[in-house]
mmCIF file of C-alpha atoms in Angstrom:
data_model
loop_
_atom_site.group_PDB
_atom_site.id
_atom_site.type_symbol
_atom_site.label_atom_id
_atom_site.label_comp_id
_atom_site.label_asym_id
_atom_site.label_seq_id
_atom_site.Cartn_x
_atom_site.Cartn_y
_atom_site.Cartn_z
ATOM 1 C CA UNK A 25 125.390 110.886 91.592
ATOM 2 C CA UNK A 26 124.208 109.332 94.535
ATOM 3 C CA UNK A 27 122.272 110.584 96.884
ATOM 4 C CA UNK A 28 123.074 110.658 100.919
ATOM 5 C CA UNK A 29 120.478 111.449 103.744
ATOM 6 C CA UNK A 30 121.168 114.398 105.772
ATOM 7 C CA UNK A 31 123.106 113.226 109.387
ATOM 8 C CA UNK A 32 123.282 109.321 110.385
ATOM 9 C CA UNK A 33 123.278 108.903 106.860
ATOM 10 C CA UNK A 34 126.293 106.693 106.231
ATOM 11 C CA UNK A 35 125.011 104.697 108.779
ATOM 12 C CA UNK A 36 121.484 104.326 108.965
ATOM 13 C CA UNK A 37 121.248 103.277 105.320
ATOM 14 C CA UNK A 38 122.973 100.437 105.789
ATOM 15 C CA UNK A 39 121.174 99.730 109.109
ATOM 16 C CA UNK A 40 117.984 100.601 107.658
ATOM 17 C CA UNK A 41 118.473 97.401 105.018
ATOM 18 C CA UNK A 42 117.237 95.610 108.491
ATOM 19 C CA UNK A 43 114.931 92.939 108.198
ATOM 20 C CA UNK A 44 113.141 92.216 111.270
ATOM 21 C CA UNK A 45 112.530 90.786 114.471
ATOM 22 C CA UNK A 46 110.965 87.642 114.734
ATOM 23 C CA UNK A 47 110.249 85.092 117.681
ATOM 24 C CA UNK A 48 107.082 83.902 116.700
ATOM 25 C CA UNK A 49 104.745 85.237 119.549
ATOM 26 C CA UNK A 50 104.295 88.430 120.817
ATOM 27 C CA UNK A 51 104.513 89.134 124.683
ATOM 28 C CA UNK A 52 101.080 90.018 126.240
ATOM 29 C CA UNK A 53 100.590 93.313 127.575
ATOM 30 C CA UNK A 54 100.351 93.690 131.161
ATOM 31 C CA UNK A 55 99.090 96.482 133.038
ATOM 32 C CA UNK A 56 95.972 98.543 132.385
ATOM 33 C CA UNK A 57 94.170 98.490 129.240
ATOM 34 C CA UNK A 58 94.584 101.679 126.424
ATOM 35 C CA UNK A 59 92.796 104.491 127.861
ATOM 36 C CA UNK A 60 90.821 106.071 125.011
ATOM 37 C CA UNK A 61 91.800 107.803 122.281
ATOM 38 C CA UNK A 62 91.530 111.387 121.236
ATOM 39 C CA UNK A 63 92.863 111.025 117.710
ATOM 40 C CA UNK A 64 90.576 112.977 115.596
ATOM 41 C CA UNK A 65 89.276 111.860 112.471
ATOM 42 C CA UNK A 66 90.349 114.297 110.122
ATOM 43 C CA UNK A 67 92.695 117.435 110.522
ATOM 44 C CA UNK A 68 96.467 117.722 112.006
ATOM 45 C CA UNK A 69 97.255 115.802 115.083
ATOM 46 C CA UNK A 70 100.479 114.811 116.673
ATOM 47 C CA UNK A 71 100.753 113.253 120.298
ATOM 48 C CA UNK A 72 100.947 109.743 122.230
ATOM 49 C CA UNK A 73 98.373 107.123 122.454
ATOM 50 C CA UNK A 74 97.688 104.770 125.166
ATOM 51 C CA UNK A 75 98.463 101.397 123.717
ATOM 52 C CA UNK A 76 98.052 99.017 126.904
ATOM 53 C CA UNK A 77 100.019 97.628 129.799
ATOM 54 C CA UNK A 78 101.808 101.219 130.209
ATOM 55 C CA UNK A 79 102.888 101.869 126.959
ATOM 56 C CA UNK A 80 102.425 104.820 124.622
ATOM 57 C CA UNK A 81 103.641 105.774 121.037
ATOM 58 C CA UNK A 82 103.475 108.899 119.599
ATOM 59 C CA UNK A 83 101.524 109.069 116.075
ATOM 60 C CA UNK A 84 101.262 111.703 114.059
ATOM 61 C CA UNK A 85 98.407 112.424 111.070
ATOM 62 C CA UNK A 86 97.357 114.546 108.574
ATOM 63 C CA UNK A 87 94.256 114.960 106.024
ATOM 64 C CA UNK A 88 90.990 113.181 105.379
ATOM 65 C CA UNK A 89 89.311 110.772 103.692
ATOM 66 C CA UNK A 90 90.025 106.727 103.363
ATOM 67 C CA UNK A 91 91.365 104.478 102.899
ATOM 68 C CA UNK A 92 93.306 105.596 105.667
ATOM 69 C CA UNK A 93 97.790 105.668 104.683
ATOM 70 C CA UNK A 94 100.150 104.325 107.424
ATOM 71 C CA UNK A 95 103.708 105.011 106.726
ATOM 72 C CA UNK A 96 106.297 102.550 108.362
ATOM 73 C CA UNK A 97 109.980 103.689 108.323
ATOM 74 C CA UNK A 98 112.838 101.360 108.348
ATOM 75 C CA UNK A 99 114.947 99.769 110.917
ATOM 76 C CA UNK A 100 116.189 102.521 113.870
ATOM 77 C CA UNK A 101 114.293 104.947 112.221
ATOM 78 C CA UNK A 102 111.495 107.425 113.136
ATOM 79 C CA UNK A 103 108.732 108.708 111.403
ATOM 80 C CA UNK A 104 110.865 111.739 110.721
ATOM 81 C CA UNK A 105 112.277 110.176 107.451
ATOM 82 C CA UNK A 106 108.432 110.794 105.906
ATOM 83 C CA UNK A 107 108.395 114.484 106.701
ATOM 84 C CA UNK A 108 111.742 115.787 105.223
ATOM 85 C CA UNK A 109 113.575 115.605 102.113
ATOM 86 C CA UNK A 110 117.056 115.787 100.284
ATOM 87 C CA UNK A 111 116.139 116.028 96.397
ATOM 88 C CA UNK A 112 117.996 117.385 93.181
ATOM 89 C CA UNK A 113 116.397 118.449 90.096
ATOM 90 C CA UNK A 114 114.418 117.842 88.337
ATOM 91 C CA UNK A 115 113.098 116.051 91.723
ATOM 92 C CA UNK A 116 110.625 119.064 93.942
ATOM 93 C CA UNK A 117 112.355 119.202 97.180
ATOM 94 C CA UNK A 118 108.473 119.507 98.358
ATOM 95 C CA UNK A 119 106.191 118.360 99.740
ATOM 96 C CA UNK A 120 107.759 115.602 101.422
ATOM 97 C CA UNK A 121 106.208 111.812 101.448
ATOM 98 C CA UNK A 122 103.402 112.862 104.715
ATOM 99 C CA UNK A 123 101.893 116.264 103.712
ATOM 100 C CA UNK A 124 102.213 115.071 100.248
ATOM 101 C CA UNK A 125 99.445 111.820 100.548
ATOM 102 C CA UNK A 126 97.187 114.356 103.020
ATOM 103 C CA UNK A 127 96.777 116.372 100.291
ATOM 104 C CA UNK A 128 94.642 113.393 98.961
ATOM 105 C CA UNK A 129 93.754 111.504 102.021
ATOM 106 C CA UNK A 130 94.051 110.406 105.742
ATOM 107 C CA UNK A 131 97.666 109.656 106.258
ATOM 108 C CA UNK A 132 99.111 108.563 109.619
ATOM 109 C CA UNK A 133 103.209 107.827 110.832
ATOM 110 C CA UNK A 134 104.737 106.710 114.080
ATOM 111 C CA UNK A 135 107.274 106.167 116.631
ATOM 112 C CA UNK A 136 108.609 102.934 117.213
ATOM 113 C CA UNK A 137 110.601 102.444 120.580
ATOM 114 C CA UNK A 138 114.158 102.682 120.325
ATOM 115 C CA UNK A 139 114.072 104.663 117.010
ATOM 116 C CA UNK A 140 116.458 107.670 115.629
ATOM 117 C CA UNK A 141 115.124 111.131 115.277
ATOM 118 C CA UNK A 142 116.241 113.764 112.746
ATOM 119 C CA UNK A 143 117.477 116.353 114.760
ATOM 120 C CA UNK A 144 120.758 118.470 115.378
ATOM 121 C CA UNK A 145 121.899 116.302 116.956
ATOM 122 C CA UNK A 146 120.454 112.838 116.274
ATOM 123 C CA UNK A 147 118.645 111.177 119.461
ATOM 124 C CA UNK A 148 116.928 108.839 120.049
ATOM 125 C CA UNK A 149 113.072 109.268 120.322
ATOM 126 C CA UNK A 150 111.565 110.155 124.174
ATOM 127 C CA UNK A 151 107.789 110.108 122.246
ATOM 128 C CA UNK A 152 107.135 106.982 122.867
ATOM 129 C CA UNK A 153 107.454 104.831 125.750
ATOM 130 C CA UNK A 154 111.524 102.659 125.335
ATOM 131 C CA UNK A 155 111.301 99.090 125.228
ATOM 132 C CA UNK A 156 114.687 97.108 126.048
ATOM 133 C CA UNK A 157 116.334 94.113 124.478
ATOM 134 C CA UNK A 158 115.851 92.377 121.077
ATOM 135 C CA UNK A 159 112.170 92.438 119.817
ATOM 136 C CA UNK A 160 110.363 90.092 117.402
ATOM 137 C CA UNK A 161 108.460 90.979 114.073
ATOM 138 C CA UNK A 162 105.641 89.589 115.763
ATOM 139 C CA UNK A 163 105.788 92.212 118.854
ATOM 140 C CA UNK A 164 106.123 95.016 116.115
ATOM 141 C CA UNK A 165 103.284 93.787 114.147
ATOM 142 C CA UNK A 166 101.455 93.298 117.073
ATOM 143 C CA UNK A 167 102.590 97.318 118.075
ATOM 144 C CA UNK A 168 101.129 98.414 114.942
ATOM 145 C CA UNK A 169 97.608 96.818 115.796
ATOM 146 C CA UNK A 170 97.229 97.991 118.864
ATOM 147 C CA UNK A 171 98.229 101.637 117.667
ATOM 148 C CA UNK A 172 95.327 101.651 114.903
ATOM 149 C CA UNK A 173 92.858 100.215 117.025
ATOM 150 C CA UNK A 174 93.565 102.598 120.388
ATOM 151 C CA UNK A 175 93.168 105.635 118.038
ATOM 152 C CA UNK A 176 90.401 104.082 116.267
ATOM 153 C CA UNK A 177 91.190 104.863 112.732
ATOM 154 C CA UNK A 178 88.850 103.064 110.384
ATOM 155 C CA UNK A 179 90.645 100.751 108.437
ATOM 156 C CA UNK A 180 91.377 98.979 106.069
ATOM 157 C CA UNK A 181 94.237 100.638 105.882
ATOM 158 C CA UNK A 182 96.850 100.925 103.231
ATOM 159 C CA UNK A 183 100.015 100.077 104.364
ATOM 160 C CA UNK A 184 103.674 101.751 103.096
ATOM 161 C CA UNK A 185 106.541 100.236 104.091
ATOM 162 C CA UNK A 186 109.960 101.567 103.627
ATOM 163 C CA UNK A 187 112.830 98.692 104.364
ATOM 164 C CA UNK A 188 112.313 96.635 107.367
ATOM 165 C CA UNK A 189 109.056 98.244 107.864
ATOM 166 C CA UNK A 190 108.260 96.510 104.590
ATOM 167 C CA UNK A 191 108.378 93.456 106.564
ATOM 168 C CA UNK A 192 106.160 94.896 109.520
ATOM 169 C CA UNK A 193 103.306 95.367 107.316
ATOM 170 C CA UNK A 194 103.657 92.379 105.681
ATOM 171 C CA UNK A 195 103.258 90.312 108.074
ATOM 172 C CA UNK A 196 99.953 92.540 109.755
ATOM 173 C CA UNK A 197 98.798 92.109 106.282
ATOM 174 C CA UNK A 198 99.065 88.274 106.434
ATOM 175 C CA UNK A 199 98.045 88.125 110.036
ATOM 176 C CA UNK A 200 95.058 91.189 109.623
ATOM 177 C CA UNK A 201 93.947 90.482 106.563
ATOM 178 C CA UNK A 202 90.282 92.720 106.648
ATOM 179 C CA UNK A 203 92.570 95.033 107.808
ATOM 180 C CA UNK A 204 94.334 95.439 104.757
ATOM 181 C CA UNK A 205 93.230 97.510 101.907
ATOM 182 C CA UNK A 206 96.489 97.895 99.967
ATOM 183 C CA UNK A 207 100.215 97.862 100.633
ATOM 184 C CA UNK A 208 103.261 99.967 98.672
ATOM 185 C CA UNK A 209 106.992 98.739 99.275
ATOM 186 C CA UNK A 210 109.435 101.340 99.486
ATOM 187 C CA UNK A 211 113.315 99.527 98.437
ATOM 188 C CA UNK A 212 112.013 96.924 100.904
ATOM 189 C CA UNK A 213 113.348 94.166 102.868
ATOM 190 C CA UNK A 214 112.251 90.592 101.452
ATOM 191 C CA UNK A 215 112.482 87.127 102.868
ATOM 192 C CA UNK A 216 114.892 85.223 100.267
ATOM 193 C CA UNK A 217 117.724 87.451 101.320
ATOM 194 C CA UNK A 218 118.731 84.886 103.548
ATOM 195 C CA UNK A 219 119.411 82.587 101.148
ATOM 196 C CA UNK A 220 120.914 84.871 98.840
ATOM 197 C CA UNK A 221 123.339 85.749 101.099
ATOM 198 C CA UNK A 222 124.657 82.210 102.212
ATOM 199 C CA UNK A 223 127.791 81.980 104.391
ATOM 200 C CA UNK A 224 128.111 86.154 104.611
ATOM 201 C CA UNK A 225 124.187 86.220 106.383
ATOM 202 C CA UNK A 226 125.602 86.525 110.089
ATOM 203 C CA UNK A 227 128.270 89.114 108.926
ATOM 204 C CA UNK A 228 125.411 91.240 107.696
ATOM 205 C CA UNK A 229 122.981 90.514 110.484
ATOM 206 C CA UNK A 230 125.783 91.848 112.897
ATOM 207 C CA UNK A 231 126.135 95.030 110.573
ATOM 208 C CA UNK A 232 122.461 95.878 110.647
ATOM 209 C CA UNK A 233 121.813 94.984 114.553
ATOM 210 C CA UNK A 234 125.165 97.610 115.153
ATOM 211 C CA UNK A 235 125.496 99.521 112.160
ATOM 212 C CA UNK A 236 128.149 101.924 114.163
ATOM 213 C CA UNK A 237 126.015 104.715 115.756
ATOM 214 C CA UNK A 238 126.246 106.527 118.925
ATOM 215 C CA UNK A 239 123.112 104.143 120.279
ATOM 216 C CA UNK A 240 124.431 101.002 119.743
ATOM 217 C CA UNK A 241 125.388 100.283 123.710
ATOM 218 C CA UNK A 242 122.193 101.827 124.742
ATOM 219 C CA UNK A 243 119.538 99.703 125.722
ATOM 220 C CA UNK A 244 116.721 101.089 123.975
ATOM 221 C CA UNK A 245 118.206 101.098 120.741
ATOM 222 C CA UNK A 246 115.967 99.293 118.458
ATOM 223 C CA UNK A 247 117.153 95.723 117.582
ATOM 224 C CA UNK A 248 115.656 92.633 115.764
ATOM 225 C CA UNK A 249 116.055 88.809 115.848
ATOM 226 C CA UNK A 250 116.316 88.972 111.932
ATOM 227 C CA UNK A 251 115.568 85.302 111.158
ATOM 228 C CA UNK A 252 112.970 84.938 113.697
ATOM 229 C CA UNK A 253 111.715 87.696 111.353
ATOM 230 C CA UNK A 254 112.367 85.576 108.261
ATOM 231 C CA UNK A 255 110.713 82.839 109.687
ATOM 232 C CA UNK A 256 107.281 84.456 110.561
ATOM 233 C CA UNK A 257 106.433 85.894 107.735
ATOM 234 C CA UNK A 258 107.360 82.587 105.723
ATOM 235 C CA UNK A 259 105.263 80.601 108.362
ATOM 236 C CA UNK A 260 102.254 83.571 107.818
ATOM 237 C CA UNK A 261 99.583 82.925 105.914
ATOM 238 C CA UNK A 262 99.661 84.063 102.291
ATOM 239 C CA UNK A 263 99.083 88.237 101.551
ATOM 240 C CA UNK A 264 95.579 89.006 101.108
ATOM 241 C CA UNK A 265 94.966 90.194 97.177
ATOM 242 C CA UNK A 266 95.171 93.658 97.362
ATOM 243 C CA UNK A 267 96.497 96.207 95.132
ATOM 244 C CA UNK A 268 100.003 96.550 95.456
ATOM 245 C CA UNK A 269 103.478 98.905 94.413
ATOM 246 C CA UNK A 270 106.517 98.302 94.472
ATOM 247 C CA UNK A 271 109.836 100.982 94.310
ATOM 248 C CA UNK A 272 113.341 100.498 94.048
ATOM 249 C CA UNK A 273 116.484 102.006 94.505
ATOM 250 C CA UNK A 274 119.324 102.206 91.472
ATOM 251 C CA UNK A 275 122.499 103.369 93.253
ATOM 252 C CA UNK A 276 124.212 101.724 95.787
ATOM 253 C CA UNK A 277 123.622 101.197 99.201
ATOM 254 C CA UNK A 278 125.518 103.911 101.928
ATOM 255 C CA UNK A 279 127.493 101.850 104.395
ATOM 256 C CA UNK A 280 129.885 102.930 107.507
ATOM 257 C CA UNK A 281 132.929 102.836 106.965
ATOM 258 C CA UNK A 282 135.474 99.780 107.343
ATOM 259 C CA UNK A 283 132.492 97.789 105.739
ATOM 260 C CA UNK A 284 134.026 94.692 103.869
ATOM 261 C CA UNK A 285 133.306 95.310 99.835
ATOM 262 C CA UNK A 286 132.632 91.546 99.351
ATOM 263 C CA UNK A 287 129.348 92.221 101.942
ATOM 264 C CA UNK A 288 128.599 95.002 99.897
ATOM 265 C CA UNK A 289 129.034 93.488 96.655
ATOM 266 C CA UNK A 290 127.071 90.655 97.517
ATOM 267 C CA UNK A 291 124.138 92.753 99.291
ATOM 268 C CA UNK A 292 124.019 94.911 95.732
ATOM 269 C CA UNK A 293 123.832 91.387 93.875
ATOM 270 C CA UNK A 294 120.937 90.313 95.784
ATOM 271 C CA UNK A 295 118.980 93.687 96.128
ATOM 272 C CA UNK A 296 117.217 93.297 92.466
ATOM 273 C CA UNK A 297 116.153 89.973 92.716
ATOM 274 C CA UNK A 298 114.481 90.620 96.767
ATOM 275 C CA UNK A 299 112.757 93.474 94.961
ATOM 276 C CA UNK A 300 111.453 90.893 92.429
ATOM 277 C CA UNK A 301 110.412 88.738 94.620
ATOM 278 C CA UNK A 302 108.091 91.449 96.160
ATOM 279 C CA UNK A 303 106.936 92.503 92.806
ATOM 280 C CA UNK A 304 105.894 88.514 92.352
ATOM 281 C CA UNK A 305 103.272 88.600 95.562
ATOM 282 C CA UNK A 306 100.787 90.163 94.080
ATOM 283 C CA UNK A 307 98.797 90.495 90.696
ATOM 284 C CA UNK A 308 99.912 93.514 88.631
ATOM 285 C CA UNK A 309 102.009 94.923 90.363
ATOM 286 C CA UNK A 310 103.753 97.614 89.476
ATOM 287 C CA UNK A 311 107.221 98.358 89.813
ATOM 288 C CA UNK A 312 109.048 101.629 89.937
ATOM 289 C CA UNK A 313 112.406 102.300 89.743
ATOM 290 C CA UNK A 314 113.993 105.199 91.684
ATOM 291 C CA UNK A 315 116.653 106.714 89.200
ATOM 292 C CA UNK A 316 119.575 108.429 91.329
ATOM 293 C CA UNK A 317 118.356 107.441 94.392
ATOM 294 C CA UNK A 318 119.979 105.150 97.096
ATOM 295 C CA UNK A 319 117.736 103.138 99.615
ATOM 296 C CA UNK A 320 115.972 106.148 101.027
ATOM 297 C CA UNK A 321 113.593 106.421 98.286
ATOM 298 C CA UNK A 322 111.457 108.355 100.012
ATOM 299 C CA UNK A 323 113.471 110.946 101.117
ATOM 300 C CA UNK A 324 115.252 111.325 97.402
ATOM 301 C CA UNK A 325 111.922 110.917 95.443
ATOM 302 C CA UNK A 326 109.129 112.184 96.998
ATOM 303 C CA UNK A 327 106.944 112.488 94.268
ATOM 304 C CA UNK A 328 107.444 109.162 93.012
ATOM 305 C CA UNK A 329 106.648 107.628 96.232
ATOM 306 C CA UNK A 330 103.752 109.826 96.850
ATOM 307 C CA UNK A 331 102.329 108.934 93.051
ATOM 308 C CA UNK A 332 103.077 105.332 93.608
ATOM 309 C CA UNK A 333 100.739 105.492 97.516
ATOM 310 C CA UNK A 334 97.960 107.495 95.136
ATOM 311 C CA UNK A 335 97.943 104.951 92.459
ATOM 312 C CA UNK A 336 97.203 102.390 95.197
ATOM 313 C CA UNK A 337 95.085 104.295 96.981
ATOM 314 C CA UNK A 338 92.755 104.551 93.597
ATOM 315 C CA UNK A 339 93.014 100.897 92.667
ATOM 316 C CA UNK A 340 91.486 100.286 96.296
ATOM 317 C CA UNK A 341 88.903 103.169 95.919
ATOM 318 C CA UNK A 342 87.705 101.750 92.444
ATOM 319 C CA UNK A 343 87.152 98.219 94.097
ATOM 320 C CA UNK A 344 83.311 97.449 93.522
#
């Protein structure tokens, strides 16, 4: 039976299969510099921080301890998709992915501009500060860095990706290396699925940058230059060696409707081998496979992602 997330489902999961932006600089910040932060160090909090040249994202954290968990959701997404859940036995329905890794230590999610929130109905997020037009992976990247360092929130951090935000943290691992304590892959996004997809890449690019939702004309709607993306992480340097997860879906992607089945069919070809390909980038990695669950693994099987962030989480807090 496969499992559908509650509202944009249909058509954020396909969206959500998003790789990333990518010109291969980020613009500088202009204006004044982050004010300072008030983000505790342990304990709830939930509000914006300053993060330069007038901008401000809204992060949200939980628990104590370190290393410190950053979850990044997937293309047009929120943060909300850590904090709820749509589960069947013998799957809890709680806690979902954020209170679930505070009940064992510091765990942190965000806002990107131009990102869908969960609620009746669907908008898009006012919590942090819109940004127009097409942006790179770099700019993203380059988001997340300035986020953890205006809140000062001792890193390194370990880094959970779901989707395209697989690719965000991939490439702050490669570019922040002593940043980087550990990173966990949630059914994410890899850089061979260009090739894999051949002539039908710019048919799927075009369903990902408007998968179909009520946004797509706005402005602020989140979009990426997906092989700009491509092309800066392969032009990165190599991932630092940290401990590593990987988790995959095993049913089939949701898509809006009217999608063409041979886009489909050939996206569900190359899906196992992308999520090979992650498993390959580091040593001993393991891989876990999401039985019953479409692309939001998160959502579906929150205990498996949850176990998978704690098993990382150990590795890195055994390291001599």
């Amino acid at each position: 039976m496969r499992h559908r997330t509650p509202l944009l489902s249909v058509v954020l999961a396909a969206a959500v299969l998003a790789a990333v932006p990518g010109c291969d600089g980020a613009p500088a910040l202009r204006g004044a510099p982050p004010a300072a932060s008030s983000v505790p160090a342990t304990g709830d909090f939930s509000g914006q921080v300053d993060v330069g040249g007038g901008r401000k994202l809204h992060l949200s954290c939980k628990g104590s301890g370190s290393p410190v968990v950053v979850l990044e959701s997937g293309l047009h997404d929120s943060s909300d998709t850590w904090t709820f859940t749509d589960t069947r036995p013998p799957v809890p329905a709680s806690p979902a992915v954020f209170p679930g890794v505070a009940a064992f230590t510091r765990v942190c999610v965000y806002d990107r501009p131009g990102t869908v929130r969960y609620t009746a109905p669907p908008a898009l997020t006012t919590r942090s500060t819109p940004v127009d037009g097409i942006r790179s992976l770099t700019a993203m990247a380059g988001d997340l860095d300035r986020l953890l360092t205006s809140a000062h929130l001792p890193g390194p951090y370990v880094l959970a990706g779901h989707s395209f935000g697989g690719m965000i943290t991939r490439l702050y691992a490669q570019r922040h290396p002593g940043k980087t304590a550990g990173l966990v892959f949630v059914d994410a996004f890899g850089t061979d699925i260009r090739a894999l997809f051949g002539a039908r890449w710019a048919a799927y690019c075009e369903l990902l940058d408007r998968p179909g939702t009520p946004f797509d004309a706005q402005p602020a709607f989140e979009r990426v230059d997906l092989d700009g993306a491509i092309d800066s992480v392969t032009a990165a340097r190599a991932l630092p060696a940290v401990p590593m997860a990987v988790l995959s879906k095993t049913e089939p992607f949701a898509a809006p409707p009217g999608t063409p089945k041979d886009l489909l069919d050939t996206l569900e070809r190359a899906w196992p081998r992308v999520q090979q390909k992650l498993v390959e980038l580091g040593s001993q990695t393991p891989h876990f496979l999401a039985t019953g669950s479409d692309h939001y693994v998160q959502v579906h099987d929150p205990d498996l992602t949850i176990s998978a962030i704690r098993l990382v989480v150990g590795r890195v807090r055994a390291e001599p």
